[in-house]
CSV table of C-alpha atoms in Angstrom, one decimal:
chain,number,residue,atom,x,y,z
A,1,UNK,CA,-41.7,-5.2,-20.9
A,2,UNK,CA,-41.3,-3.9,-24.2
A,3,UNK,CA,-38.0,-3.5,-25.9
A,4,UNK,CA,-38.0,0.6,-25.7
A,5,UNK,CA,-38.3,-0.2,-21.8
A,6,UNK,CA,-35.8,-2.4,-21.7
A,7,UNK,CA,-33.5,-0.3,-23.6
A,8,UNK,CA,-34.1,2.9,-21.7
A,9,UNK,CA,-33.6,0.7,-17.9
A,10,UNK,CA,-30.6,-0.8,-19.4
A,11,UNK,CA,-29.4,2.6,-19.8
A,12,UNK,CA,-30.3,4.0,-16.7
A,13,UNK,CA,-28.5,1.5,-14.9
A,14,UNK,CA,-25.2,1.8,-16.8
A,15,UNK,CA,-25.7,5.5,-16.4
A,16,UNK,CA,-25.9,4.6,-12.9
A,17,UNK,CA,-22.9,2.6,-13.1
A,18,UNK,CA,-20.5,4.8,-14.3
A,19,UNK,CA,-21.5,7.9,-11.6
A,20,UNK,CA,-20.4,5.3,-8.9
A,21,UNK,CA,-17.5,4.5,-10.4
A,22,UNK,CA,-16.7,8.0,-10.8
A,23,UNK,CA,-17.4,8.8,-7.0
A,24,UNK,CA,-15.6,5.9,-5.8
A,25,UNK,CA,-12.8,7.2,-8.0
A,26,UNK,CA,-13.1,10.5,-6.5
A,27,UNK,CA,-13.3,8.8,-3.3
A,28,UNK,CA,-10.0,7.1,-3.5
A,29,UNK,CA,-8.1,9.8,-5.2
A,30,UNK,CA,-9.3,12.6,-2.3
A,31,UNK,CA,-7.7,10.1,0.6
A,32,UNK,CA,-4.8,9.2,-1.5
A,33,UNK,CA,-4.0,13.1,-1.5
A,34,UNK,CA,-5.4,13.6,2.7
A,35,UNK,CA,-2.9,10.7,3.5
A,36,UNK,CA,0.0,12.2,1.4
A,37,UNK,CA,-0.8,15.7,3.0
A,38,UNK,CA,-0.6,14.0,6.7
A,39,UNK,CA,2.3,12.0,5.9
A,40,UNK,CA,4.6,15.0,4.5
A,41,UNK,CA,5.4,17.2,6.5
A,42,UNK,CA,6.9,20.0,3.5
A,43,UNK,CA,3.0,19.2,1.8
A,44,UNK,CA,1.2,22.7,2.7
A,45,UNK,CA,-1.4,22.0,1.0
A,46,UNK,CA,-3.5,19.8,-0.9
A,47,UNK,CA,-3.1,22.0,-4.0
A,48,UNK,CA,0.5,21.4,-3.2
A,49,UNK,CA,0.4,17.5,-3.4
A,50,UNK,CA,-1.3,17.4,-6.3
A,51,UNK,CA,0.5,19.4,-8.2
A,52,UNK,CA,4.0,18.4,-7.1
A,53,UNK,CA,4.1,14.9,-5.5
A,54,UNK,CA,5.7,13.3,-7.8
A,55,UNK,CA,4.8,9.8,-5.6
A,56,UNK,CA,1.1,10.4,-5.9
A,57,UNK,CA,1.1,11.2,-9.5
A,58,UNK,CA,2.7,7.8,-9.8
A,59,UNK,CA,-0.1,6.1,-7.5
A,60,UNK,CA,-2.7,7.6,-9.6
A,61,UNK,CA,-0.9,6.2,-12.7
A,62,UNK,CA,-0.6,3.0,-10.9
A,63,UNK,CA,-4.3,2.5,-10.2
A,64,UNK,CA,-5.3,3.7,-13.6
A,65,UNK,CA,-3.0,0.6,-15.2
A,66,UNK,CA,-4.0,-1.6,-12.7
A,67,UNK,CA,-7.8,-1.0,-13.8
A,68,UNK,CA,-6.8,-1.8,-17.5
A,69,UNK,CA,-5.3,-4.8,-16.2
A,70,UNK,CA,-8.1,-6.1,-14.6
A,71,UNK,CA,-10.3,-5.5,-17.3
A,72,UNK,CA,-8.5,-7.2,-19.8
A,73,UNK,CA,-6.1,-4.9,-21.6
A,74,UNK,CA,-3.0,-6.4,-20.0
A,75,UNK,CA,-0.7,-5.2,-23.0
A,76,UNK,CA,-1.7,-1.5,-22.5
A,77,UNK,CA,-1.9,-1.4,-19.5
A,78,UNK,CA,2.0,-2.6,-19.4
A,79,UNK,CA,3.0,-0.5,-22.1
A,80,UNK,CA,1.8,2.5,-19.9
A,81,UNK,CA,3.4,1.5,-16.8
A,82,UNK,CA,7.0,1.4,-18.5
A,83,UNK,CA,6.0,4.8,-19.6
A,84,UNK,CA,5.2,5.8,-15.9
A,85,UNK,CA,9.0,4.5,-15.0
A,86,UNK,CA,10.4,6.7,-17.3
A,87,UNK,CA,8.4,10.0,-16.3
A,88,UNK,CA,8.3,9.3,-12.7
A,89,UNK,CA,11.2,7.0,-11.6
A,90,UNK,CA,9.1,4.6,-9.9
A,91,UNK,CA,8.4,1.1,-11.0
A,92,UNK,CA,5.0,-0.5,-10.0
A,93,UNK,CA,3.7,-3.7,-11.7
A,94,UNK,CA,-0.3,-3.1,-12.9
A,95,UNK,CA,-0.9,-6.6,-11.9
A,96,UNK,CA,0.5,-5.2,-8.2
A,97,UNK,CA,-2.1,-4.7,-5.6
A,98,UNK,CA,-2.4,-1.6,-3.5
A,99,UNK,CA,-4.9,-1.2,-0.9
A,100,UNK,CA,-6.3,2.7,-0.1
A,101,UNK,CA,-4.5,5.4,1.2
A,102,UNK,CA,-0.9,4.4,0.0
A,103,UNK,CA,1.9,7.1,0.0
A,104,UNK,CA,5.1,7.1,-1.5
A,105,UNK,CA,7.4,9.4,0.0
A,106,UNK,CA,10.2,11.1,-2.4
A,107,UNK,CA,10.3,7.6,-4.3
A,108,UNK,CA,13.0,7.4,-6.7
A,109,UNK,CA,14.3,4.0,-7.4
A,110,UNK,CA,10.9,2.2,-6.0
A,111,UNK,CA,9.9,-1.5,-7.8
A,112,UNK,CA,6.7,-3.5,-7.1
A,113,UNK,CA,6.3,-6.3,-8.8
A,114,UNK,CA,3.7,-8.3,-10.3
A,115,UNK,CA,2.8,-10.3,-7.6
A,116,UNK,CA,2.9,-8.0,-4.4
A,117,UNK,CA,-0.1,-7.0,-2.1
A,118,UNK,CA,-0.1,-3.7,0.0
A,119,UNK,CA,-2.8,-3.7,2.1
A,120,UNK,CA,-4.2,0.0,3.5
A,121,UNK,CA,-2.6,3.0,4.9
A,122,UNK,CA,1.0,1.4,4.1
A,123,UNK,CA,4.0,4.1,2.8
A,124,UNK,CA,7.4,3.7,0.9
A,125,UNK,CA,10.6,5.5,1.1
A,126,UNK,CA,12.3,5.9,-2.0
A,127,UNK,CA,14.8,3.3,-3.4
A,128,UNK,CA,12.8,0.3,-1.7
A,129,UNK,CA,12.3,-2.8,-3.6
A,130,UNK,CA,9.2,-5.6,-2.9
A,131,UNK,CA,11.0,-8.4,-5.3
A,132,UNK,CA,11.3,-11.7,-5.9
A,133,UNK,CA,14.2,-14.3,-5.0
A,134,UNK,CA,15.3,-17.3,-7.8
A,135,UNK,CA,11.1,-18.8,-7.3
A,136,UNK,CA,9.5,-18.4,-10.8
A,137,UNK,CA,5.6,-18.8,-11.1
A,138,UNK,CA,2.7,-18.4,-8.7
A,139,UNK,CA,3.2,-15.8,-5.7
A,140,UNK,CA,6.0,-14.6,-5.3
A,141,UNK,CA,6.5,-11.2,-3.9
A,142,UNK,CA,6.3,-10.1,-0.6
A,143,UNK,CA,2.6,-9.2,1.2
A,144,UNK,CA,2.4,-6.3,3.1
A,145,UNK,CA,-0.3,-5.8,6.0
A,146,UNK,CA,-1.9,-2.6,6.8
A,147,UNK,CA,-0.1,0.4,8.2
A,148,UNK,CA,3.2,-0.7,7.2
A,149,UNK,CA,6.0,1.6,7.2
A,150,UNK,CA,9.2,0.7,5.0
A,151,UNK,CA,11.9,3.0,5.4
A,152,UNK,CA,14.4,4.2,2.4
A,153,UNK,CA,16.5,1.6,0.4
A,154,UNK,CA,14.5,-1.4,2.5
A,155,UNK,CA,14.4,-4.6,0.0
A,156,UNK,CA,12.1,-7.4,1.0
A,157,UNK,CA,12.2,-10.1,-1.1
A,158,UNK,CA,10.2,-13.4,-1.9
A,159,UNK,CA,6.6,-14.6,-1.1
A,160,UNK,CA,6.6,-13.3,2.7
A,161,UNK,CA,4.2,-11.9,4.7
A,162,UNK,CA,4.8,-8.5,7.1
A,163,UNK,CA,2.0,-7.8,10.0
A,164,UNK,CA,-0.1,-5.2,10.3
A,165,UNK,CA,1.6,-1.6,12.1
A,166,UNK,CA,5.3,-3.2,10.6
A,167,UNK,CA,7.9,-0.7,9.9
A,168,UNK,CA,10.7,-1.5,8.3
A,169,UNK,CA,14.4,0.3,9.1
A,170,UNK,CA,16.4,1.5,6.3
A,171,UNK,CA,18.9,-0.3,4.7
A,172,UNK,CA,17.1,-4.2,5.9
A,173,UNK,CA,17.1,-6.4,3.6
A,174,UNK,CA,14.0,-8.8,4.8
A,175,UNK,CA,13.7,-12.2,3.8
A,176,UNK,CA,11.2,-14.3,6.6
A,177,UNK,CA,7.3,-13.0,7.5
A,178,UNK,CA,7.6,-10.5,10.0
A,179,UNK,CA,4.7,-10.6,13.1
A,180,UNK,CA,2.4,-7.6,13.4
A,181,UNK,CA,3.6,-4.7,15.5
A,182,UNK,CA,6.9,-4.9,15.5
A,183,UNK,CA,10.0,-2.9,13.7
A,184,UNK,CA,13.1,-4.7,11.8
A,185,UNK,CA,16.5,-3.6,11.0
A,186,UNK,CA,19.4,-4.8,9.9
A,187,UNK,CA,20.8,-7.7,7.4
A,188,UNK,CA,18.9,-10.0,7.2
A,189,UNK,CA,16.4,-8.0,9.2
A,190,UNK,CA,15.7,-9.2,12.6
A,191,UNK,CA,13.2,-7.6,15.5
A,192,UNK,CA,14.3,-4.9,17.0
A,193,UNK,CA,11.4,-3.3,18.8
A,194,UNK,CA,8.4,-4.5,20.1
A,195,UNK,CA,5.1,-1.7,19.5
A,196,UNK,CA,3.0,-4.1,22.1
A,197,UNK,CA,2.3,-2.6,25.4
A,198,UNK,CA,1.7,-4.4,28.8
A,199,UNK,CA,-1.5,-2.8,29.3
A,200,UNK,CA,-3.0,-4.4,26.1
A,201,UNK,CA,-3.8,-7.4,27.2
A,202,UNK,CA,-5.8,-8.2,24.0
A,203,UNK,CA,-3.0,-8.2,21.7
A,204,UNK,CA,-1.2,-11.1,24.2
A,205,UNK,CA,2.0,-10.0,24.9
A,206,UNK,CA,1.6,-11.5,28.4
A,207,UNK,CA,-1.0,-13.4,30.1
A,208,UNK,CA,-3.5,-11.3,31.8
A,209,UNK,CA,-2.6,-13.2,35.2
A,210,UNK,CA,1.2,-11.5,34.5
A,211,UNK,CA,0.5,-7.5,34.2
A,212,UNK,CA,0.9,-7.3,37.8
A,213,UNK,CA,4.3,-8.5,37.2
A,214,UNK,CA,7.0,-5.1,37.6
A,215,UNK,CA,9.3,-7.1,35.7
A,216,UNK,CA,6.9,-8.0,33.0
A,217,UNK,CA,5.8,-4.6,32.7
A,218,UNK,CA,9.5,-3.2,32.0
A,219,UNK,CA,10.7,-5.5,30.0
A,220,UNK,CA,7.3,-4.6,27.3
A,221,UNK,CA,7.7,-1.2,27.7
A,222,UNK,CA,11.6,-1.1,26.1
């Protein structure tokens, strides 16, 4: 292969490169604003969350300095976050990570930090906090599963782990892992309500052998 050739395929495929990057972009930013629009119920339209959501302008700004973070400009990508806390009131860490479709909801007073994992389809309410206790080093902010709710002023501190389809009261100040499926209050936070249903048998509640149990049943369904 000649050197022209090689030149002119080497540019083809960055070319090619950067139109997937720009459609998975697209990609992200078009379910970020379908998940805001479902999960708001003043949103009446997606012209309206783009323009006014002031939580998914500071997603975008999020995933923007998280790029640069990964890619090596740590320093910029730091310098533009503290410039995103001071335009938007909300705190996250670039070196955070966020899974799709993640809302924030009013937002004020939100922090992130550095070490934190949000898996897909999770939302905050404003004034909640995914910190860190005394531990310095390594992990050590909370992990979040997918579909996890956390309600306003919520703090969960520490490297913990909450299920997938967790929601978190407002007000709970959570410091253990928290099982899938289930809703905390309180402080500490402790289980208040199970989202398992007796006729699941798959997500094991009960044995199989025990769903013809009246008892059983009523005591999954409060």
């Amino acid at each position: 292969m000649s050197q022209a050739d090689s030149l002119s395929r080497s540019e083809h495929m960055t070319d090619q490169g950067s139109r997937e990057r720009r459609g998975s972009w697209l990609s992200h930013m078009r379910e970020d604003v379908a998940a805001m629009r479902r999960r708001d119920p003043s949103a009446t339209s997606d012209a309206n969350v783009v323009l006014f959501s002031t939580g998914l302008h500071a997603i975008w700004a999020y995933r923007r300095q998280h790029w640069l973070w990964e890619h090596g400009a740590k320093g910029l990508a730091q310098f533009l976050s503290r410039r995103s806390r001071r335009r938007y009131g909300i705190e996250i860490h670039p070196a955070a990570t966020i899974g799709r479709r993640f809302s924030i909801d009013h937002g004020m007073g939100i922090v992130i930090g550095g070490t934190a994992i949000i898996g897909d389809d999770c939302m905050l309410y404003q004034g909640v906090t995914l910190g860190m206790t005394g531990h310095h080093g390594g992990k050590r902010h909370p992990t979040l599963g997918n579909n996890v709710m956390v309600g306003a002023n919520a703090t969960i501190l520490g490297d913990i782990h909450l299920g997938d389809n967790v929601k978190v009261g407002a007000g709970a100040v959570v410091v253990k892992d928290v099982p899938a499926n289930v809703t905390v209050a309180g402080v500490p936070a402790t289980i208040v309500k199970e989202h398992r249903c007796w006729e699941a048998a798959r997500l094991t509640l009960v044995k199989p052998e025990d769903l013809d149990n009246e008892n059983v049943r009523w005591s999954c369904a409060l």
